[in-house]
XYZ file of C-alpha atoms in Angstrom:
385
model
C -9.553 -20.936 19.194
C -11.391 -18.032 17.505
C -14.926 -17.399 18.216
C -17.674 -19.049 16.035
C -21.084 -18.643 14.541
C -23.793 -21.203 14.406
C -26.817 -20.566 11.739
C -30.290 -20.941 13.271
C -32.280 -23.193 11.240
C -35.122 -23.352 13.243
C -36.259 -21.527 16.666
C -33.399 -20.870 19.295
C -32.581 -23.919 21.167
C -34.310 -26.040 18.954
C -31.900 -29.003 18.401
C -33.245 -31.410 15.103
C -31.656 -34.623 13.761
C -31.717 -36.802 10.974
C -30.676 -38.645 7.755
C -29.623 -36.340 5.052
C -27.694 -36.513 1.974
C -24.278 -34.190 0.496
C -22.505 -34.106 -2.591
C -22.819 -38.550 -3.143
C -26.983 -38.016 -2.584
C -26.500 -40.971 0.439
C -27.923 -40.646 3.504
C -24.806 -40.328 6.000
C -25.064 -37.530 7.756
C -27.147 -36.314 10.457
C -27.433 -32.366 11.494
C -28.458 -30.179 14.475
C -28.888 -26.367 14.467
C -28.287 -23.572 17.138
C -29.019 -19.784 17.931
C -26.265 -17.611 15.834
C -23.974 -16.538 18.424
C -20.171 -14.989 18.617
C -18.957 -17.974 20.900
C -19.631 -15.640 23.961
C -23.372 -15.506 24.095
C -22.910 -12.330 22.403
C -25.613 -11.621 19.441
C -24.577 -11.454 16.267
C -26.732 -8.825 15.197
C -24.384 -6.379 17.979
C -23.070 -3.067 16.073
C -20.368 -3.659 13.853
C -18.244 -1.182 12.614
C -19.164 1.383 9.538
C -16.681 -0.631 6.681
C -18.591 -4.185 7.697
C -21.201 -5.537 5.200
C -25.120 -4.355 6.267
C -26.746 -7.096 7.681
C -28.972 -7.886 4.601
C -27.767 -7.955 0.890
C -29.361 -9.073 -2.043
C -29.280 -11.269 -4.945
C -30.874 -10.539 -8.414
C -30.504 -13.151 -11.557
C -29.362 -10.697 -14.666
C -29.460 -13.838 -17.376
C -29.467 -17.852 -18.166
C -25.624 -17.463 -19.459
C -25.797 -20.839 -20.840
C -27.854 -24.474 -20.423
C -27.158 -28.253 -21.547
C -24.176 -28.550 -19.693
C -23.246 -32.138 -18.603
C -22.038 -32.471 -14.679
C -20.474 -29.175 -14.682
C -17.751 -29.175 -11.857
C -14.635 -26.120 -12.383
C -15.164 -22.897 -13.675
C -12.088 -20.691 -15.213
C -12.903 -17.086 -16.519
C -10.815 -15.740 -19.254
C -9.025 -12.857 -19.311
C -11.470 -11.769 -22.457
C -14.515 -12.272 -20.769
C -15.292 -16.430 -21.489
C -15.377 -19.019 -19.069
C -13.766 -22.438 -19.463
C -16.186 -25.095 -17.790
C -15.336 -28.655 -16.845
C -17.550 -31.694 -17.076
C -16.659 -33.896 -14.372
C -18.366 -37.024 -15.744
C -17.060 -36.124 -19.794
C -13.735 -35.323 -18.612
C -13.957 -32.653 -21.276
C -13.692 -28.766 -20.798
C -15.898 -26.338 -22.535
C -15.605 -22.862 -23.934
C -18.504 -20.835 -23.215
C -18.993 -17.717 -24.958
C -20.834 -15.050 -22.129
C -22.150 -12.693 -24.802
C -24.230 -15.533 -27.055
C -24.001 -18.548 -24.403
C -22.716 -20.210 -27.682
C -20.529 -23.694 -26.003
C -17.236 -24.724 -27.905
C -15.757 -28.154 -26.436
C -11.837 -27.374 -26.530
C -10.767 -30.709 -25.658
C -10.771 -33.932 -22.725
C -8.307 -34.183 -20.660
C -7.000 -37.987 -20.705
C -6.902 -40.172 -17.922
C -9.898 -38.840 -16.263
C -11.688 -42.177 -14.439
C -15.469 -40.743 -13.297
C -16.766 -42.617 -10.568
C -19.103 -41.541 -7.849
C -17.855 -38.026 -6.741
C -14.678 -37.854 -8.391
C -13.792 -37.214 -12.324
C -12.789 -33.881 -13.782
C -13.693 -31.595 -10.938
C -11.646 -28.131 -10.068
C -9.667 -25.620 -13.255
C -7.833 -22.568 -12.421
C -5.501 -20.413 -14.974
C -2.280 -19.884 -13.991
C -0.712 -16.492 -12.679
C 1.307 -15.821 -16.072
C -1.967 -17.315 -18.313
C -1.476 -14.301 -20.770
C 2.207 -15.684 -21.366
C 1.903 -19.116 -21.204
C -1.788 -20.334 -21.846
C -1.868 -22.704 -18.979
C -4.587 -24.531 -17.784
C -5.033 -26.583 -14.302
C -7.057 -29.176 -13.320
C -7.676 -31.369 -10.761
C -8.817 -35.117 -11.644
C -9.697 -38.739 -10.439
C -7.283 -41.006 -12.308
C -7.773 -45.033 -11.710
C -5.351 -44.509 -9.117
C -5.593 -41.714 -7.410
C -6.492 -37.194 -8.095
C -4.031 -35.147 -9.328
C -3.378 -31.740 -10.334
C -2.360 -31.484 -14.436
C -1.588 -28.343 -16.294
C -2.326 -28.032 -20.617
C -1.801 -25.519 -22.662
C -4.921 -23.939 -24.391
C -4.009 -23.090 -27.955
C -7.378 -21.483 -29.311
C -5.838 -21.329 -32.544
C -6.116 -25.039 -33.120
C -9.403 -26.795 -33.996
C -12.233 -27.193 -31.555
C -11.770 -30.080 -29.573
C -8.093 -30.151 -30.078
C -6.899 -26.954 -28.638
C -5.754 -28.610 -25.020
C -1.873 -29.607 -24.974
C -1.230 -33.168 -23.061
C -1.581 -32.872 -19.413
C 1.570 -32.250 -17.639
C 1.122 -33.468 -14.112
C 2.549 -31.175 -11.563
C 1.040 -33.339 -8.081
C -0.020 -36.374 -7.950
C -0.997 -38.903 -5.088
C -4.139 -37.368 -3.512
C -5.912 -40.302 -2.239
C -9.287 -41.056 -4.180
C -12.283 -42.274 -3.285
C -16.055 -42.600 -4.617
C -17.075 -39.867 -2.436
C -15.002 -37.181 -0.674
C -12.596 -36.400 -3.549
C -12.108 -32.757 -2.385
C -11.563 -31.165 -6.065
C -11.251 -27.438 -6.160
C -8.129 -25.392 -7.407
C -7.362 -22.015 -7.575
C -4.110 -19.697 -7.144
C -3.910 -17.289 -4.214
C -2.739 -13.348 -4.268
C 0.440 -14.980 -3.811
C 0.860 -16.541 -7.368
C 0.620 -20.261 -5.329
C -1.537 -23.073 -6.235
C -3.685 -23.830 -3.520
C -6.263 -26.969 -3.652
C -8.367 -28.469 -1.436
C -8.803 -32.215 -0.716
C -10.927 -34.800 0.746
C -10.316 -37.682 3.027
C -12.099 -40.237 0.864
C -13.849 -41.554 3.964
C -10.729 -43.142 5.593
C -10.915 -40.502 8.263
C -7.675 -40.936 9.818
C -5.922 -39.224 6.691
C -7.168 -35.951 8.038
C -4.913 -35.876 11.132
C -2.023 -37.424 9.067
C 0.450 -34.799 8.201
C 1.934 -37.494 5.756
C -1.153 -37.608 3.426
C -2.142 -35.222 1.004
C -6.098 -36.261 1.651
C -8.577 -34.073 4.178
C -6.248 -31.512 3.547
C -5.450 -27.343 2.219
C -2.588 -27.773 0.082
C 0.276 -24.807 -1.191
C 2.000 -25.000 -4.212
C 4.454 -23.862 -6.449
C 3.114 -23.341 -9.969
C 4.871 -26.156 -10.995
C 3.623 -28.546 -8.102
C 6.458 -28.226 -5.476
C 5.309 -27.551 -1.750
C 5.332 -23.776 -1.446
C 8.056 -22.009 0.282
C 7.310 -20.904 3.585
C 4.762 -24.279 4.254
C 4.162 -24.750 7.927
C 5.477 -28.616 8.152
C 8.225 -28.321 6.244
C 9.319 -29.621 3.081
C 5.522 -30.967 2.626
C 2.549 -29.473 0.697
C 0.477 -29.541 3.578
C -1.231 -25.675 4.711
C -3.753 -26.554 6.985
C -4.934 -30.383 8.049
C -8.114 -32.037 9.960
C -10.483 -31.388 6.849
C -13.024 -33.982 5.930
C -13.548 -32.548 2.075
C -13.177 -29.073 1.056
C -14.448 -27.942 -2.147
C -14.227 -24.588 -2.185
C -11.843 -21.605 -1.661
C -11.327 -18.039 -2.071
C -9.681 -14.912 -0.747
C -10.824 -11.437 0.827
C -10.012 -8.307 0.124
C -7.461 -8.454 2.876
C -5.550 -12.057 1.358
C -7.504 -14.329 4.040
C -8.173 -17.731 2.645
C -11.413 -19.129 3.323
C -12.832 -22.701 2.800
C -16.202 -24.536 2.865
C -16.509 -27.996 4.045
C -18.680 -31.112 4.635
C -19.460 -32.089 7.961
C -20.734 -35.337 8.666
C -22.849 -35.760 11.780
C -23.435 -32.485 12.985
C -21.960 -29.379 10.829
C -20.946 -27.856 6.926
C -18.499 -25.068 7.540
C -17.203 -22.342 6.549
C -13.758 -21.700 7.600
C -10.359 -19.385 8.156
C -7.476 -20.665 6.842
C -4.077 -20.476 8.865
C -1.244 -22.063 7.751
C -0.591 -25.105 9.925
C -4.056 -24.969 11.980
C -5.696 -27.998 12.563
C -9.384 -28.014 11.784
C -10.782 -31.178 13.710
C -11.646 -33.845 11.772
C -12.676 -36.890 12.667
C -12.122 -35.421 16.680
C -14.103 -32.212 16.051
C -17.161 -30.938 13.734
C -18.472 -27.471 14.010
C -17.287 -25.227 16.873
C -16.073 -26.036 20.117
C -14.533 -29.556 19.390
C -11.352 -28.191 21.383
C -7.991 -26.255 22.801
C -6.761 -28.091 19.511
C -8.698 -27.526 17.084
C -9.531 -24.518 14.569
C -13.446 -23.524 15.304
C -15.447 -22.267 11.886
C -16.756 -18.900 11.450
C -20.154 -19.967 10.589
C -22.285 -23.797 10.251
C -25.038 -25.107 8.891
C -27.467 -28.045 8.694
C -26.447 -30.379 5.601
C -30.300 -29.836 4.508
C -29.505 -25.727 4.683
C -26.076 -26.584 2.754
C -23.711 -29.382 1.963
C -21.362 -26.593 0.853
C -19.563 -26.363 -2.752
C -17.570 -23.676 -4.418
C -17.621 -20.479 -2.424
C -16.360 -17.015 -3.974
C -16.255 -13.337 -2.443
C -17.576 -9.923 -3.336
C -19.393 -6.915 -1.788
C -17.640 -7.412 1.852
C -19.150 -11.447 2.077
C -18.362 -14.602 1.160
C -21.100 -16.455 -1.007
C -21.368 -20.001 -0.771
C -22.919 -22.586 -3.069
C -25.085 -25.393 -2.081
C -25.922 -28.289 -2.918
C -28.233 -30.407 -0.962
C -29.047 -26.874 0.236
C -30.038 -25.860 -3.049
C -29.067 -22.157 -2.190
C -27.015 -19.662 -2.112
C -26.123 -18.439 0.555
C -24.183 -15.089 1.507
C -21.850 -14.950 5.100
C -21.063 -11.240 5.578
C -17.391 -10.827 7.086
C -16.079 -8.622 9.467
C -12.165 -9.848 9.761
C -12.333 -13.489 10.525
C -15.570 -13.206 11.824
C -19.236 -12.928 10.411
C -20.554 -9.628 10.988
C -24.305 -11.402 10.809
C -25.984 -14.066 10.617
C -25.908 -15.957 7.494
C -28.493 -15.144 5.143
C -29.732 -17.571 2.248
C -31.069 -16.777 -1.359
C -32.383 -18.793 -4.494
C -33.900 -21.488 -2.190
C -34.856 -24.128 -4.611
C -35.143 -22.147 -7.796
C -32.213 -23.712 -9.470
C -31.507 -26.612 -7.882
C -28.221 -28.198 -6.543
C -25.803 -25.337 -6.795
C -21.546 -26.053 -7.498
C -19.810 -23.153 -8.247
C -20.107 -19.708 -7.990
C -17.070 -17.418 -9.022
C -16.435 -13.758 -8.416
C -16.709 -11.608 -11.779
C -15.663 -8.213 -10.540
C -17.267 -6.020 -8.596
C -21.117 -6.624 -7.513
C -20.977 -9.404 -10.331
C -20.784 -13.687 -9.960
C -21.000 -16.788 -11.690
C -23.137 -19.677 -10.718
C -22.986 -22.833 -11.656
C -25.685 -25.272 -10.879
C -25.273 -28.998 -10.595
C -28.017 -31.039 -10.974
C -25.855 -34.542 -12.167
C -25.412 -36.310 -8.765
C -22.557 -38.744 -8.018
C -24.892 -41.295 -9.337
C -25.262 -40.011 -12.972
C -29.094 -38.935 -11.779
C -29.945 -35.728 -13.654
C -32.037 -34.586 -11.665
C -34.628 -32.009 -11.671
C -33.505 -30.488 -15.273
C -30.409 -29.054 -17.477
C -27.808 -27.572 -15.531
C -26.688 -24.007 -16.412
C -24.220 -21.018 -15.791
C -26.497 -17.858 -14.218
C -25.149 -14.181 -14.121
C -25.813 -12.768 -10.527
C -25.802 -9.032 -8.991
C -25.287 -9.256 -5.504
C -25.167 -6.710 -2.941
């Protein structure tokens, strides 16, 4: 068990419940909220040491990168500076220029089958991109999600510069909601991606099944050498649907997650930990059972694509409509959660680390219903502290 950290969303000891809506926009999930604590009783606002993360940081909007996307979902950054952009509902992937906001659709990846939650969701570029030009993404087929890499050939004509998919994993249970979705390689050159348990719970405990899961990968799709069960893809289990990872400065994998009844998470990944669900949500489910780092309310989150930079981890929300910034010390939060950009811009997706006090963010106004929403959705250039 490690020790965990509960947000307060309202006034200590004040316990709140009721119907509230994640990624799908359906009311299936109910939340409570407690007083931030280290799992002892301990505050979290105790000294930390001098190389933790001050308590506060901040959040300033530099520039509207680009607007008029449609259901934006993965975001890639290219080695030269411009992001590649997915459209979950268009299976397409666009080419936005960061200097002009100027969008160039390179192609659509075939096969895609949007329904509900899932379509073309998570991209990543692999380790050796300035050798081989490949591209990953993750995608609902009719059938199931899969992971498919294409070669990006700018030299060909817009629209036509992605190769044919080459599917490299394939048999991640789909769903309407709870399709999991994001990809991205680790400081170890492996693919990693999360999944989601399509709301057949009992895939999360099942070892067998790729859904409610942390999967490790070779490049080309095999399980990773040095996987905890084995000759299986499976790095950590007991996830109800994690869309989004990253990595500290010191290699630790981290993962947000939708809860259902109680808490969203934020987690530490070890490799063959099991993280509770449908048995456990939020901290202290168990002896068993992996406890998060920090939790929120669905209202205060319904967590999406996380990155980190400046000592935290920043996570994007969606029914939260905020960003919101968890400063670490090891695999622990040195504070207490602290939120920005409440209701500016909307349902937030994806936010992606651009070196140093720098990120992306992606908002996502397109619900799994094809609703638009309040207005466009857009890429936003942050400076965080």
């Amino acid at each position: 068990m490690r020790p965990a950290l509960a947000v307060a969303a309202c006034a200590a000891f004040l316990f709140t419940a009721g119907c509230s809506s994640g990624d799908d926009g359906q009311p299936d999930r109910a939340r409570s909220s407690a007083p931030a604590t280290d799992g002892s009783g301990t505050s979290s606002t105790s000294p930390k040491p001098a190389d933790t993360p001050p308590a506060k940081g901040s959040v300033s909007v530099v520039r509207t990168v680009t607007e008029d996307l449609k259901s934006p979902w993965g975001l890639a950054p290219l080695p030269e500076g411009d992001l590649l952009v997915s459209s979950r509902d268009e299976g397409t992937i666009t080419r936005v220029d960061t200097e002009t906001g100027k969008k160039t659709e390179v192609g659509s990846v075939p096969g895609v089958a949007p329904a509900g939650e899932g379509g073309l969701l998570g991209l990543a570029l692999s380790p050796s991109y300035a050798s081989d030009h490949m591209v990953y993404a993750y995608f609902t087929t009719e059938s199931d999600n899969r992971i498919a890499r294409m070669i990006y050939d700018e030299k060909k004509s817009a629209g036509e510069q992605l190769g044919a998919p080459d599917t490299v994993f394939k048999g991640i249970p789909k769903g309407t909601n709870h399709n999991g979705g994001r990809i991205a390689f680790g400081p170890d050159d492996l693919l990693y991606a999360g999944t989601g348990e399509t709301y057949r719970t009992e895939l999360a405990q099942d070892k067998k099944s790729p859904g409610g899961k942390v999967l490790r990968l070779t490049p080309d799709g095999d399980p990773a050498p040095g996987n905890p069960f084995g000759d299986s893809p499976v790095y950590s289990y007991g996830h109800r649907n994690v869309q989004g990872l990253a990595w500290d400065k010191d290699k630790r994998l981290w993962a947000s997650e939708f809860g259902q009844d109680t808490w969203d998470e934020l987690n530490d990944i070890v490799a063959g930990d099991n993280y509770g669900w449908p048995e456990a949500e939020g901290e202290g489910g168990g002896s068993g059972y992996h406890d998060p780092i920090a939790q929120w309310h669905v209202e205060d989150a319904s967590p999406s694509g996380i990155a980190y930079a400046k000592g935290s981890i920043w996570m994007a929300g969606l029914r939260g409509e905020r960003l919101w910034r968890v400063p670490l010390d090891g695999t622990k939060a040195a504070h207490d959660p602290q939120a920005f950009l409440e209701g500016k811009y909307g349902r937030l997706r994806t936010v992606v680390a651009a070196g140093g006090d720098k990120l992306w963010l992606v908002t996502s106004e397109t619900d799994s219903r094809g609703n638009p929403g309040k207005g466009d959705d857009r890429i936003l250039e942050l400076r965080v502290s």
